Amino acid sequence: AQTVTQSQPEMSVQEAETVTLSCTYDTSESNYYLFWYKQPPSRQMILVIRQEAYKQQNATENRFSVNFQKAAKSFSLKISDSQLGDTAMYFCAFLPWGKLQFGAGTQVVVTP
Amino acid sequence: DGGITQSPKYLFRKEGQNVTLSCEQNLNHDAMYWYRQDPGQGLRLIYYSQIVNDFQKGDIAEGYSVSREKKESFPLTVTSAQKNPTAFYLCASSPPPGQGTGTEAFFGQGTRLTVV
């Protein structure tokens, strides 16, 4: 069964605009971590942002922010002021005790 | 510097052969993972281990085997039973959730396996 769902296979955004990627997950656990990873063409996995489930405050990292809705099991990523270097595959990941699982990914294309 | 090292970067295998992909970490992480990534696809979990001498099957374990004899090492063997092994393989490690705000998964550079 799919535990982490990313429903948008591809998103296109113009430079300087904002794009929001969706992610939902399924769990009965109360303590876990959520992540967004970026994978550019080099295939290196790069951590974009991290959220701890017991923290109500949404995480932010510069132009990246999340909207974490624990009750709805939703974890969306907002990229503000998009730059050409943001073009990459973005993966949502869920880490309860021991089993790190990923969504299918969303390809983000930033156009000039 | 601490990190995860995967080797080799590229690997070619003849049909019917077993091959072993190496993954070593010096981050003192308890948990280690192997993922398979096909072109344009997400990361599918093959095996994971939370502690030495213990490991669990992921979603696509058939045709693969692992061992965890040392905390630092988690090699993956792709056996001849794996019908379509050509893919990109990623190894990762992480500390247990709850070990402070530094929890994240660290990844190796990956191994590209091609059956010839």
mmCIF file of N, CA, C and O in Angstrom, chain B residues 1-70:
data_model
loop_
_atom_site.group_PDB
_atom_site.id
_atom_site.type_symbol
_atom_site.label_atom_id
_atom_site.label_comp_id
_atom_site.label_asym_id
_atom_site.label_seq_id
_atom_site.Cartn_x
_atom_site.Cartn_y
_atom_site.Cartn_z
ATOM 1 N N ASP B 1 35.834 13.642 6.697
ATOM 2 C CA ASP B 1 34.453 14.112 6.719
ATOM 3 C C ASP B 1 33.501 12.932 6.783
ATOM 4 O O ASP B 1 33.736 11.899 6.181
ATOM 5 N N GLY B 2 32.391 13.089 7.520
ATOM 6 C CA GLY B 2 31.426 12.020 7.600
ATOM 7 C C GLY B 2 30.558 11.965 6.371
ATOM 8 O O GLY B 2 30.267 12.979 5.753
ATOM 9 N N GLY B 3 30.143 10.728 6.029
ATOM 10 C CA GLY B 3 29.275 10.588 4.876
ATOM 11 C C GLY B 3 29.028 9.144 4.541
ATOM 12 O O GLY B 3 29.381 8.230 5.293
ATOM 13 N N ILE B 4 28.375 8.951 3.399
ATOM 14 C CA ILE B 4 28.084 7.610 2.898
ATOM 15 C C ILE B 4 28.790 7.419 1.573
ATOM 16 O O ILE B 4 28.728 8.299 0.702
ATOM 17 N N THR B 5 29.420 6.278 1.427
ATOM 18 C CA THR B 5 30.148 5.973 0.197
ATOM 19 C C THR B 5 29.550 4.744 -0.448
ATOM 20 O O THR B 5 29.464 3.683 0.176
ATOM 21 N N GLN B 6 29.141 4.904 -1.689
ATOM 22 C CA GLN B 6 28.671 3.780 -2.472
ATOM 23 C C GLN B 6 29.705 3.472 -3.549
ATOM 24 O O GLN B 6 30.269 4.372 -4.160
ATOM 25 N N SER B 7 29.903 2.195 -3.782
ATOM 26 C CA SER B 7 30.809 1.795 -4.864
ATOM 27 C C SER B 7 30.336 0.479 -5.465
ATOM 28 O O SER B 7 29.730 -0.346 -4.784
ATOM 29 N N PRO B 8 30.613 0.290 -6.769
ATOM 30 C CA PRO B 8 31.182 1.282 -7.680
ATOM 31 C C PRO B 8 30.106 2.265 -8.145
ATOM 32 O O PRO B 8 28.932 2.085 -7.845
ATOM 33 N N LYS B 9 30.513 3.260 -8.913
ATOM 34 C CA LYS B 9 29.550 4.213 -9.440
ATOM 35 C C LYS B 9 28.786 3.606 -10.614
ATOM 36 O O LYS B 9 27.585 3.847 -10.778
ATOM 37 N N TYR B 10 29.491 2.838 -11.422
ATOM 38 C CA TYR B 10 28.879 2.133 -12.539
ATOM 39 C C TYR B 10 29.247 0.658 -12.434
ATOM 40 O O TYR B 10 30.375 0.312 -12.107
ATOM 41 N N LEU B 11 28.275 -0.216 -12.745
ATOM 42 C CA LEU B 11 28.495 -1.654 -12.636
ATOM 43 C C LEU B 11 27.765 -2.335 -13.777
ATOM 44 O O LEU B 11 26.596 -2.046 -14.038
ATOM 45 N N PHE B 12 28.480 -3.256 -14.424
ATOM 46 C CA PHE B 12 27.886 -4.013 -15.506
ATOM 47 C C PHE B 12 27.847 -5.479 -15.103
ATOM 48 O O PHE B 12 28.821 -6.011 -14.565
ATOM 49 N N ARG B 13 26.726 -6.097 -15.374
ATOM 50 C CA ARG B 13 26.552 -7.486 -14.972
ATOM 51 C C ARG B 13 26.042 -8.295 -16.148
ATOM 52 O O ARG B 13 25.179 -7.830 -16.901
ATOM 53 N N LYS B 14 26.582 -9.479 -16.262
ATOM 54 C CA LYS B 14 26.062 -10.390 -17.279
ATOM 55 C C LYS B 14 24.840 -11.089 -16.720
ATOM 56 O O LYS B 14 24.741 -11.316 -15.506
ATOM 57 N N GLU B 15 23.940 -11.449 -17.585
ATOM 58 C CA GLU B 15 22.744 -12.169 -17.138
ATOM 59 C C GLU B 15 23.147 -13.456 -16.438
ATOM 60 O O GLU B 15 24.066 -14.152 -16.862
ATOM 61 N N GLY B 16 22.477 -13.734 -15.325
ATOM 62 C CA GLY B 16 22.761 -14.958 -14.589
ATOM 63 C C GLY B 16 23.805 -14.803 -13.496
ATOM 64 O O GLY B 16 24.044 -15.735 -12.727
ATOM 65 N N GLN B 17 24.425 -13.628 -13.421
ATOM 66 C CA GLN B 17 25.444 -13.396 -12.395
ATOM 67 C C GLN B 17 24.865 -12.666 -11.200
ATOM 68 O O GLN B 17 23.948 -11.853 -11.335
ATOM 69 N N ASN B 18 25.431 -12.944 -10.042
ATOM 70 C CA ASN B 18 25.147 -12.133 -8.853
ATOM 71 C C ASN B 18 26.169 -10.998 -8.784
ATOM 72 O O ASN B 18 27.337 -11.188 -9.154
ATOM 73 N N VAL B 19 25.731 -9.843 -8.315
ATOM 74 C CA VAL B 19 26.663 -8.734 -8.081
ATOM 75 C C VAL B 19 26.347 -8.108 -6.734
ATOM 76 O O VAL B 19 25.195 -8.117 -6.293
ATOM 77 N N THR B 20 27.382 -7.549 -6.103
ATOM 78 C CA THR B 20 27.203 -6.913 -4.797
ATOM 79 C C THR B 20 27.564 -5.444 -4.877
ATOM 80 O O THR B 20 28.642 -5.081 -5.359
ATOM 81 N N LEU B 21 26.645 -4.610 -4.392
ATOM 82 C CA LEU B 21 26.848 -3.173 -4.331
ATOM 83 C C LEU B 21 27.252 -2.818 -2.902
ATOM 84 O O LEU B 21 26.616 -3.254 -1.937
ATOM 85 N N SER B 22 28.283 -1.984 -2.801
ATOM 86 C CA SER B 22 28.810 -1.639 -1.490
ATOM 87 C C SER B 22 28.205 -0.335 -0.978
ATOM 88 O O SER B 22 27.967 0.606 -1.746
ATOM 89 N N CYS B 23 27.955 -0.268 0.329
ATOM 90 C CA CYS B 23 27.509 0.949 0.989
ATOM 91 C C CYS B 23 28.158 1.017 2.364
ATOM 92 O O CYS B 23 27.974 0.112 3.188
ATOM 93 N N GLU B 24 28.937 2.065 2.586
ATOM 94 C CA GLU B 24 29.638 2.255 3.849
ATOM 95 C C GLU B 24 29.340 3.654 4.389
ATOM 96 O O GLU B 24 29.360 4.621 3.629
ATOM 97 N N GLN B 25 29.094 3.749 5.707
ATOM 98 C CA GLN B 25 28.861 5.065 6.315
ATOM 99 C C GLN B 25 29.696 5.212 7.583
ATOM 100 O O GLN B 25 29.908 4.245 8.316
ATOM 101 N N ASN B 26 30.171 6.420 7.808
ATOM 102 C CA ASN B 26 30.937 6.716 9.033
ATOM 103 C C ASN B 26 30.239 7.778 9.860
ATOM 104 O O ASN B 26 30.890 8.573 10.547
ATOM 105 N N LEU B 27 28.920 7.782 9.791
ATOM 106 C CA LEU B 27 28.098 8.751 10.510
ATOM 107 C C LEU B 27 27.580 8.194 11.834
ATOM 108 O O LEU B 27 26.854 8.879 12.547
ATOM 109 N N ASN B 28 27.911 6.939 12.119
ATOM 110 C CA ASN B 28 27.448 6.264 13.329
ATOM 111 C C ASN B 28 25.919 6.151 13.373
ATOM 112 O O ASN B 28 25.310 6.187 14.446
ATOM 113 N N HIS B 29 25.310 6.025 12.185
ATOM 114 C CA HIS B 29 23.865 5.890 12.130
ATOM 115 C C HIS B 29 23.454 4.442 12.346
ATOM 116 O O HIS B 29 24.096 3.514 11.853
ATOM 117 N N ASP B 30 22.338 4.276 13.051
ATOM 118 C CA ASP B 30 21.831 2.921 13.254
ATOM 119 C C ASP B 30 21.106 2.380 12.021
ATOM 120 O O ASP B 30 21.232 1.220 11.676
ATOM 121 N N ALA B 31 20.305 3.233 11.384
ATOM 122 C CA ALA B 31 19.444 2.769 10.291
ATOM 123 C C ALA B 31 20.124 2.953 8.938
ATOM 124 O O ALA B 31 20.762 3.974 8.677
ATOM 125 N N MET B 32 19.954 1.949 8.082
ATOM 126 C CA MET B 32 20.463 2.036 6.706
ATOM 127 C C MET B 32 19.406 1.477 5.766
ATOM 128 O O MET B 32 18.592 0.614 6.152
ATOM 129 N N TYR B 33 19.433 1.970 4.517
ATOM 130 C CA TYR B 33 18.376 1.651 3.559
ATOM 131 C C TYR B 33 18.971 1.447 2.170
ATOM 132 O O TYR B 33 19.970 2.067 1.816
ATOM 133 N N TRP B 34 18.279 0.619 1.377
ATOM 134 C CA TRP B 34 18.580 0.505 -0.049
ATOM 135 C C TRP B 34 17.315 0.802 -0.838
ATOM 136 O O TRP B 34 16.238 0.281 -0.539
ATOM 137 N N TYR B 35 17.501 1.634 -1.882
ATOM 138 C CA TYR B 35 16.400 1.997 -2.760
ATOM 139 C C TYR B 35 16.786 1.712 -4.200
ATOM 140 O O TYR B 35 17.953 1.814 -4.584
ATOM 141 N N ARG B 36 15.762 1.442 -4.979
ATOM 142 C CA ARG B 36 15.927 1.306 -6.419
ATOM 143 C C ARG B 36 15.167 2.449 -7.075
ATOM 144 O O ARG B 36 14.038 2.778 -6.685
ATOM 145 N N GLN B 37 15.795 3.056 -8.104
ATOM 146 C CA GLN B 37 15.144 4.118 -8.847
ATOM 147 C C GLN B 37 15.237 3.813 -10.333
ATOM 148 O O GLN B 37 16.329 3.685 -10.881
ATOM 149 N N ASP B 38 14.086 3.694 -10.972
ATOM 150 C CA ASP B 38 14.022 3.519 -12.419
ATOM 151 C C ASP B 38 13.826 4.877 -13.072
ATOM 152 O O ASP B 38 13.352 5.825 -12.427
ATOM 153 N N PRO B 39 14.158 5.017 -14.359
ATOM 154 C CA PRO B 39 14.107 6.334 -15.018
ATOM 155 C C PRO B 39 12.778 7.035 -14.820
ATOM 156 O O PRO B 39 11.715 6.464 -15.089
ATOM 157 N N GLY B 40 12.831 8.266 -14.357
ATOM 158 C CA GLY B 40 11.634 9.072 -14.171
ATOM 159 C C GLY B 40 10.731 8.611 -13.049
ATOM 160 O O GLY B 40 9.607 9.097 -12.912
ATOM 161 N N GLN B 41 11.226 7.695 -12.233
ATOM 162 C CA GLN B 41 10.404 7.131 -11.166
ATOM 163 C C GLN B 41 10.898 7.567 -9.788
ATOM 164 O O GLN B 41 11.953 8.169 -9.645
ATOM 165 N N GLY B 42 10.100 7.204 -8.782
ATOM 166 C CA GLY B 42 10.479 7.496 -7.411
ATOM 167 C C GLY B 42 11.416 6.454 -6.852
ATOM 168 O O GLY B 42 11.920 5.582 -7.568
ATOM 169 N N LEU B 43 11.668 6.547 -5.537
ATOM 170 C CA LEU B 43 12.564 5.628 -4.847
ATOM 171 C C LEU B 43 11.738 4.510 -4.219
ATOM 172 O O LEU B 43 10.866 4.768 -3.379
ATOM 173 N N ARG B 44 12.036 3.298 -4.612
ATOM 174 C CA ARG B 44 11.326 2.158 -4.047
ATOM 175 C C ARG B 44 12.246 1.425 -3.075
ATOM 176 O O ARG B 44 13.380 1.102 -3.407
ATOM 177 N N LEU B 45 11.728 1.128 -1.897
ATOM 178 C CA LEU B 45 12.512 0.556 -0.814
ATOM 179 C C LEU B 45 12.728 -0.933 -1.036
ATOM 180 O O LEU B 45 11.764 -1.696 -1.186
ATOM 181 N N ILE B 46 13.994 -1.355 -1.023
ATOM 182 C CA ILE B 46 14.330 -2.757 -1.230
ATOM 183 C C ILE B 46 14.481 -3.466 0.127
ATOM 184 O O ILE B 46 13.799 -4.452 0.398
ATOM 185 N N TYR B 47 15.398 -3.007 0.943
ATOM 186 C CA TYR B 47 15.639 -3.534 2.283
ATOM 187 C C TYR B 47 16.006 -2.367 3.194
ATOM 188 O O TYR B 47 16.512 -1.347 2.739
ATOM 189 N N TYR B 48 15.777 -2.564 4.489
ATOM 190 C CA TYR B 48 16.262 -1.606 5.458
ATOM 191 C C TYR B 48 16.678 -2.328 6.732
ATOM 192 O O TYR B 48 16.228 -3.456 6.995
ATOM 193 N N SER B 49 17.549 -1.659 7.472
ATOM 194 C CA SER B 49 18.085 -2.256 8.696
ATOM 195 C C SER B 49 18.133 -1.183 9.775
ATOM 196 O O SER B 49 18.607 -0.075 9.533
ATOM 197 N N GLN B 50 17.640 -1.525 10.953
ATOM 198 C CA GLN B 50 17.644 -0.560 12.051
ATOM 199 C C GLN B 50 18.774 -0.812 13.036
ATOM 200 O O GLN B 50 19.066 0.036 13.881
ATOM 201 N N ILE B 51 19.370 -2.010 12.934
ATOM 202 C CA ILE B 51 20.393 -2.378 13.904
ATOM 203 C C ILE B 51 21.255 -3.486 13.311
ATOM 204 O O ILE B 51 20.805 -4.206 12.400
ATOM 205 N N VAL B 52 22.443 -3.616 13.835
ATOM 206 C CA VAL B 52 23.352 -4.661 13.335
ATOM 207 C C VAL B 52 22.701 -6.037 13.486
ATOM 208 O O VAL B 52 21.996 -6.304 14.459
ATOM 209 N N ASN B 53 22.936 -6.872 12.464
ATOM 210 C CA ASN B 53 22.448 -8.260 12.435
ATOM 211 C C ASN B 53 20.933 -8.371 12.350
ATOM 212 O O ASN B 53 20.362 -9.425 12.679
ATOM 213 N N ASP B 54 20.301 -7.307 11.907
ATOM 214 C CA ASP B 54 18.852 -7.352 11.711
ATOM 215 C C ASP B 54 18.480 -6.493 10.513
ATOM 216 O O ASP B 54 19.031 -5.395 10.342
ATOM 217 N N PHE B 55 17.565 -6.978 9.671
ATOM 218 C CA PHE B 55 17.111 -6.205 8.533
ATOM 219 C C PHE B 55 15.719 -6.694 8.141
ATOM 220 O O PHE B 55 15.302 -7.806 8.496
ATOM 221 N N GLN B 56 15.003 -5.833 7.431
ATOM 222 C CA GLN B 56 13.633 -6.134 7.025
ATOM 223 C C GLN B 56 13.474 -5.902 5.530
ATOM 224 O O GLN B 56 14.131 -5.038 4.946
ATOM 225 N N LYS B 57 12.568 -6.661 4.929
ATOM 226 C CA LYS B 57 12.241 -6.471 3.528
ATOM 227 C C LYS B 57 11.456 -5.177 3.343
ATOM 228 O O LYS B 57 10.593 -4.840 4.159
ATOM 229 N N GLY B 58 11.760 -4.520 2.242
ATOM 230 C CA GLY B 58 10.973 -3.376 1.847
ATOM 231 C C GLY B 58 9.873 -3.802 0.887
ATOM 232 O O GLY B 58 9.377 -4.932 0.950
ATOM 233 N N ASP B 59 9.555 -2.931 -0.038
ATOM 234 C CA ASP B 59 8.436 -3.188 -0.939
ATOM 235 C C ASP B 59 8.795 -4.055 -2.138
ATOM 236 O O ASP B 59 7.931 -4.659 -2.758
ATOM 237 N N ILE B 60 10.099 -4.125 -2.479
ATOM 238 C CA ILE B 60 10.506 -4.868 -3.685
ATOM 239 C C ILE B 60 11.736 -5.717 -3.397
ATOM 240 O O ILE B 60 12.708 -5.684 -4.111
ATOM 241 N N ALA B 61 11.693 -6.547 -2.361
ATOM 242 C CA ALA B 61 12.868 -7.310 -1.924
ATOM 243 C C ALA B 61 13.182 -8.526 -2.793
ATOM 244 O O ALA B 61 14.301 -9.051 -2.734
ATOM 245 N N GLU B 62 12.250 -8.985 -3.592
ATOM 246 C CA GLU B 62 12.464 -10.221 -4.351
ATOM 247 C C GLU B 62 13.632 -10.079 -5.321
ATOM 248 O O GLU B 62 13.699 -9.125 -6.101
ATOM 249 N N GLY B 63 14.569 -11.043 -5.255
ATOM 250 C CA GLY B 63 15.731 -11.008 -6.133
ATOM 251 C C GLY B 63 16.913 -10.253 -5.556
ATOM 252 O O GLY B 63 17.945 -10.132 -6.213
ATOM 253 N N TYR B 64 16.768 -9.766 -4.334
ATOM 254 C CA TYR B 64 17.836 -9.036 -3.648
ATOM 255 C C TYR B 64 18.125 -9.679 -2.300
ATOM 256 O O TYR B 64 17.261 -10.324 -1.724
ATOM 257 N N SER B 65 19.350 -9.498 -1.807
ATOM 258 C CA SER B 65 19.676 -9.916 -0.453
ATOM 259 C C SER B 65 20.632 -8.901 0.145
ATOM 260 O O SER B 65 21.336 -8.173 -0.562
ATOM 261 N N VAL B 66 20.652 -8.823 1.493
ATOM 262 C CA VAL B 66 21.507 -7.888 2.205
ATOM 263 C C VAL B 66 22.109 -8.577 3.419
ATOM 264 O O VAL B 66 21.679 -9.656 3.825
ATOM 265 N N SER B 67 23.089 -7.916 4.005
ATOM 266 C CA SER B 67 23.630 -8.330 5.291
ATOM 267 C C SER B 67 23.962 -7.074 6.080
ATOM 268 O O SER B 67 24.173 -6.004 5.503
ATOM 269 N N ARG B 68 23.988 -7.211 7.413
ATOM 270 C CA ARG B 68 24.359 -6.067 8.264
ATOM 271 C C ARG B 68 25.215 -6.613 9.420
ATOM 272 O O ARG B 68 24.806 -6.668 10.564
ATOM 273 N N GLU B 69 26.424 -6.986 9.062
ATOM 274 C CA GLU B 69 27.338 -7.559 10.060
ATOM 275 C C GLU B 69 28.054 -6.481 10.850
ATOM 276 O O GLU B 69 28.532 -6.720 11.965
ATOM 277 N N LYS B 70 28.165 -5.299 10.270
ATOM 278 C CA LYS B 70 28.793 -4.170 10.949
ATOM 279 C C LYS B 70 27.877 -2.962 10.844
ATOM 280 O O LYS B 70 27.143 -2.803 9.863
#
